Short mmCIF file of C-alpha atoms in Angstrom, two decimals:
data_model
loop_
_atom_site.label_atom_id
_atom_site.label_comp_id
_atom_site.label_asym_id
_atom_site.label_seq_id
_atom_site.Cartn_x
_atom_site.Cartn_y
_atom_site.Cartn_z
CA GLU V 1 4.17 -10.17 15.91
CA VAL V 2 2.03 -9.72 12.81
CA ARG V 3 3.17 -11.81 9.88
CA LEU V 4 1.74 -12.07 6.38
CA LEU V 5 3.20 -14.61 3.99
CA GLU V 6 2.09 -14.71 0.37
CA SER V 7 2.51 -17.71 -1.89
CA GLY V 8 1.29 -19.00 -5.23
CA GLY V 9 2.97 -16.65 -7.67
CA GLY V 10 4.52 -17.88 -10.89
CA LEU V 11 5.00 -17.55 -14.62
CA LEU V 12 2.08 -18.23 -16.90
CA GLN V 13 0.64 -17.39 -20.27
CA PRO V 14 -2.10 -14.88 -21.01
CA GLY V 15 -5.54 -16.30 -20.36
CA GLY V 16 -4.28 -18.50 -17.57
CA SER V 17 -5.41 -18.75 -13.96
CA LEU V 18 -3.61 -18.63 -10.64
CA ARG V 19 -4.58 -18.58 -6.99
CA LEU V 20 -2.57 -16.56 -4.51
CA SER V 21 -2.63 -17.28 -0.79
CA CYS V 22 -1.66 -15.16 2.18
CA ALA V 23 -1.13 -16.86 5.53
CA ALA V 24 -1.66 -14.50 8.46
CA SER V 25 -0.52 -14.76 12.05
CA GLY V 26 -0.03 -12.59 15.09
CA PHE V 27 -3.48 -10.98 15.14
CA THR V 28 -7.15 -11.93 15.25
CA PHE V 29 -7.54 -12.48 11.53
CA SER V 30 -11.32 -12.47 11.37
CA THR V 31 -11.49 -9.03 12.95
CA TYR V 32 -9.75 -7.19 10.15
CA ALA V 33 -10.43 -6.42 6.53
CA MET V 34 -7.67 -7.47 4.18
CA SER V 35 -6.53 -6.25 0.78
CA TRP V 36 -4.38 -7.23 -2.15
CA VAL V 37 -2.14 -4.51 -3.56
CA ARG V 38 0.13 -4.99 -6.55
CA GLN V 39 3.16 -3.28 -8.02
CA ALA V 40 3.97 -3.73 -11.68
CA PRO V 41 7.62 -3.46 -12.74
CA GLY V 42 8.74 0.15 -12.65
CA LYS V 43 5.29 1.34 -11.57
CA GLY V 44 3.64 2.50 -8.37
CA MET V 45 1.36 0.57 -6.08
CA GLU V 46 -2.14 -0.34 -7.28
CA TRP V 47 -4.89 -1.49 -4.94
CA VAL V 48 -6.52 -4.61 -6.37
CA SER V 49 -9.17 -5.93 -4.03
CA ALA V 50 -10.42 -5.92 -0.43
CA ILE V 51 -12.56 -8.13 1.75
CA SER V 52 -14.25 -7.47 5.06
CA GLY V 53 -13.34 -9.39 8.18
CA SER V 54 -16.33 -11.71 7.90
CA GLY V 55 -15.83 -12.14 4.18
CA GLY V 56 -19.32 -10.86 3.49
CA ASN V 57 -18.22 -7.78 1.58
CA THR V 58 -15.76 -7.68 -1.28
CA TYR V 59 -14.42 -4.83 -3.38
CA TYR V 60 -12.45 -4.73 -6.62
CA ALA V 61 -10.52 -2.31 -8.77
CA ASP V 62 -12.14 -1.80 -12.16
CA SER V 63 -9.03 -3.28 -13.80
CA VAL V 64 -9.68 -6.72 -12.27
CA LYS V 65 -13.45 -6.76 -11.76
CA GLY V 66 -15.00 -9.87 -13.22
CA ARG V 67 -11.64 -11.66 -13.51
CA PHE V 68 -10.32 -11.79 -9.94
CA THR V 69 -12.07 -13.11 -6.84
CA ILE V 70 -10.96 -12.38 -3.29
CA SER V 71 -11.90 -14.70 -0.47
CA ARG V 72 -10.79 -15.71 2.98
CA ASP V 73 -10.91 -18.71 5.30
CA ASN V 74 -10.99 -17.39 8.83
CA SER V 75 -10.61 -20.89 10.26
CA LYS V 76 -7.25 -21.12 8.49
CA ASN V 77 -6.23 -17.45 8.88
CA THR V 78 -5.70 -17.32 5.14
CA LEU V 79 -6.55 -14.81 2.43
CA TYR V 80 -6.88 -15.78 -1.22
CA LEU V 81 -6.94 -14.16 -4.62
CA GLN V 82 -8.24 -16.24 -7.51
CA MET V 83 -6.96 -14.69 -10.72
CA ASN V 84 -8.55 -15.75 -14.02
CA SER V 85 -8.18 -14.56 -17.62
CA LEU V 86 -4.78 -13.16 -16.80
CA ARG V 87 -3.30 -10.47 -19.01
CA ASP V 88 0.21 -9.17 -19.61
CA GLU V 89 -0.67 -6.08 -17.58
CA ASP V 90 -1.39 -8.21 -14.52
CA THR V 91 2.34 -8.87 -14.22
CA ALA V 92 3.31 -7.53 -10.81
CA VAL V 93 4.41 -8.29 -7.31
CA TYR V 94 1.23 -8.97 -5.33
CA TYR V 95 1.16 -7.98 -1.68
CA CYS V 96 -1.43 -8.88 0.88
CA ALA V 97 -2.04 -6.16 3.42
CA LYS V 98 -3.91 -5.96 6.68
CA GLU V 99 -6.29 -3.04 6.92
CA ARG V 100 -6.87 -0.89 9.95
CA GLU V 101 -9.27 2.01 10.22
CA PRO V 102 -9.12 4.72 8.74
CA PRO V 103 -8.54 2.35 6.45
CA VAL V 104 -4.84 2.22 5.92
CA PHE V 105 -2.57 -0.74 5.36
CA ASP V 106 -0.70 -1.23 8.62
CA TYR V 107 1.02 -4.50 7.79
CA TRP V 108 2.14 -5.94 4.47
CA GLY V 109 3.58 -9.23 3.32
CA GLN V 110 6.81 -9.62 1.38
CA GLY V 111 4.94 -10.10 -1.88
CA THR V 112 4.73 -12.82 -4.51
CA LEU V 113 5.61 -12.31 -8.17
CA VAL V 114 3.11 -13.04 -10.91
CA SER V 115 4.48 -12.91 -14.44
CA VAL V 116 2.14 -13.17 -17.40
CA SER V 117 3.84 -13.53 -20.73
CA SER V 118 3.49 -15.46 -23.95
CA ASP R 1 -10.21 7.69 -9.32
CA ILE R 2 -8.10 10.24 -7.48
CA VAL R 3 -4.67 10.53 -9.09
CA MET R 4 -1.73 10.99 -6.73
CA THR R 5 1.41 12.63 -8.11
CA GLN R 6 4.62 12.70 -6.14
CA SER R 7 7.62 14.93 -6.66
CA PRO R 8 10.42 14.50 -7.17
CA ASP R 9 10.72 10.97 -8.58
CA SER R 10 14.11 10.68 -6.91
CA LEU R 11 15.99 12.67 -4.35
CA ALA R 12 19.57 12.62 -3.05
CA VAL R 13 20.21 14.26 0.31
CA SER R 14 23.30 14.40 2.51
CA LEU R 15 23.27 12.64 5.85
CA GLY R 16 21.87 14.92 8.53
CA GLU R 17 20.15 17.17 6.02
CA ARG R 18 16.42 17.63 5.45
CA ALA R 19 14.55 15.59 2.86
CA THR R 20 11.20 16.77 1.51
CA ILE R 21 8.83 14.72 -0.61
CA ASN R 22 5.68 16.19 -2.07
CA CYS R 23 2.39 14.56 -2.97
CA LYS R 24 -0.45 16.18 -4.87
CA SER R 25 -3.92 14.73 -5.31
CA SER R 26 -6.15 15.41 -8.31
CA GLN R 27 -8.99 16.29 -5.93
CA SER R 28 -9.24 17.12 -2.28
CA VAL R 29 -8.88 14.27 0.19
CA PHE R 30 -10.10 16.41 3.09
CA SER R 31 -13.34 15.45 4.78
CA SER R 32 -15.18 18.37 6.33
CA PHE R 33 -17.33 15.84 8.18
CA SER R 34 -14.38 14.37 10.07
CA ASN R 35 -12.09 17.40 9.64
CA LYS R 36 -9.35 15.04 8.51
CA ASN R 37 -7.20 14.46 5.45
CA PHE R 38 -7.39 10.89 4.20
CA LEU R 39 -3.70 10.62 3.33
CA ALA R 40 -1.00 8.18 4.43
CA TRP R 41 2.73 7.76 3.80
CA TYR R 42 4.66 4.49 3.50
CA GLN R 43 8.34 3.59 3.46
CA HIS R 44 9.46 0.68 1.30
CA LYS R 45 12.96 -0.73 1.61
CA PRO R 46 14.31 -3.36 -0.80
CA GLY R 47 13.53 -6.87 0.34
CA GLN R 48 11.14 -5.69 3.02
CA PRO R 49 7.39 -5.14 3.10
CA PRO R 50 6.15 -1.56 2.93
CA LYS R 51 5.86 0.16 6.30
CA LEU R 52 3.13 2.58 7.32
CA LEU R 53 4.71 5.78 8.60
CA ILE R 54 1.94 8.36 8.81
CA ASN R 55 -1.83 8.47 8.49
CA TRP R 56 -4.38 11.30 8.58
CA ALA R 57 -1.64 13.26 6.77
CA SER R 58 0.29 14.05 9.94
CA THR R 59 -0.20 11.32 12.58
CA ARG R 60 2.95 9.29 13.05
CA GLU R 61 2.59 5.57 13.68
CA PRO R 62 3.89 4.28 17.02
CA GLY R 63 7.61 3.59 16.83
CA VAL R 64 8.23 5.87 13.84
CA PRO R 65 11.09 8.25 14.63
CA ASP R 66 10.05 11.84 15.17
CA ARG R 67 12.36 13.00 12.39
CA PHE R 68 9.52 11.89 10.08
CA SER R 69 6.66 14.36 9.83
CA GLY R 70 3.72 14.84 7.53
CA SER R 71 1.93 18.04 6.66
CA GLY R 72 -0.51 19.54 4.22
CA SER R 73 -4.22 19.60 3.57
CA GLY R 74 -6.70 19.32 0.75
CA THR R 75 -4.65 18.43 -2.30
CA ASP R 76 -1.06 19.18 -1.32
CA PHE R 77 0.95 17.17 1.16
CA THR R 78 4.55 16.83 2.27
CA LEU R 79 6.62 14.18 3.99
CA THR R 80 9.66 15.65 5.69
CA ILE R 81 12.62 13.82 7.17
CA SER R 82 14.28 16.44 9.32
CA SER R 83 17.73 14.87 9.56
CA LEU R 84 18.40 12.08 7.08
CA GLN R 85 19.86 8.87 8.45
CA ALA R 86 21.43 6.09 6.41
CA GLU R 87 18.56 3.74 7.27
CA ASP R 88 16.06 6.14 5.67
CA VAL R 89 17.17 5.18 2.16
CA ALA R 90 14.01 3.76 0.62
CA LEU R 91 11.09 4.36 -1.68
CA TYR R 92 8.35 6.52 -0.21
CA TYR R 93 4.71 6.43 -1.30
CA CYS R 94 1.71 8.56 -0.51
CA HIS R 95 -1.70 6.89 -0.41
CA GLN R 96 -5.16 8.41 -0.36
CA TYR R 97 -8.06 6.54 1.19
CA PHE R 98 -10.73 9.20 0.69
CA GLY R 99 -12.00 7.34 -2.38
CA THR R 100 -10.92 4.08 -3.94
CA HIS R 101 -7.37 3.56 -2.70
CA THR R 102 -4.73 5.09 -4.93
CA PHE R 103 -1.02 5.63 -4.47
CA GLY R 104 1.60 8.01 -5.73
CA GLN R 105 4.20 6.66 -8.13
CA GLY R 106 6.87 6.68 -5.41
CA THR R 107 9.93 8.77 -4.60
CA LYS R 108 13.34 7.14 -4.36
CA LEU R 109 15.40 8.65 -1.55
CA GLU R 110 19.18 8.21 -1.64
CA ILE R 111 22.23 9.51 0.17
CA LYS R 112 24.19 12.23 -1.58
#
């Protein structure tokens, strides 16, 4: 059974930093690209970032480029999102999601809440 | 980025009746190279992770009940639940993967 478990969310002030983690199990982690998708309160889903299975290729939404860094440790079956220079508008539930070609998101975690407020 | 607009924002349907959710993209998500529409639908219930229902606009995922169907091409798509069941109450999102991933704003489906 595929399981994705996010952790690391919290409440912090603008300009702060946070690292999210996503522990994966139930599939060969290194074989699949992974993404972070967020949902701000009362808003729709927004794709944030993706990383290839090997970790060699990374992709970012313009809204987070230069502030967020996605990475993965395939030996630990864990995905990360380092979030720096956080802004109020980064407040959201952050989901990690497993990608499958075409690419779609075939499995999602429960999400972790990040609240940025002064 | 391709903007996805769903309608309606919320929908109340009686049990056993048909529910129809629409999704419109700001540009075509059809690839003439692959002859496919790069469009997926997800179901999101409170307290649960989102669930992939349909990809390629009309291909149901394994295990998804056949009362769920997807249709459309180009810029206009529809998710239809042919006979609403109580367990279908959820938020539904469309998602295009033709360009940078974008999602519709969601449609809240309730029982009338």
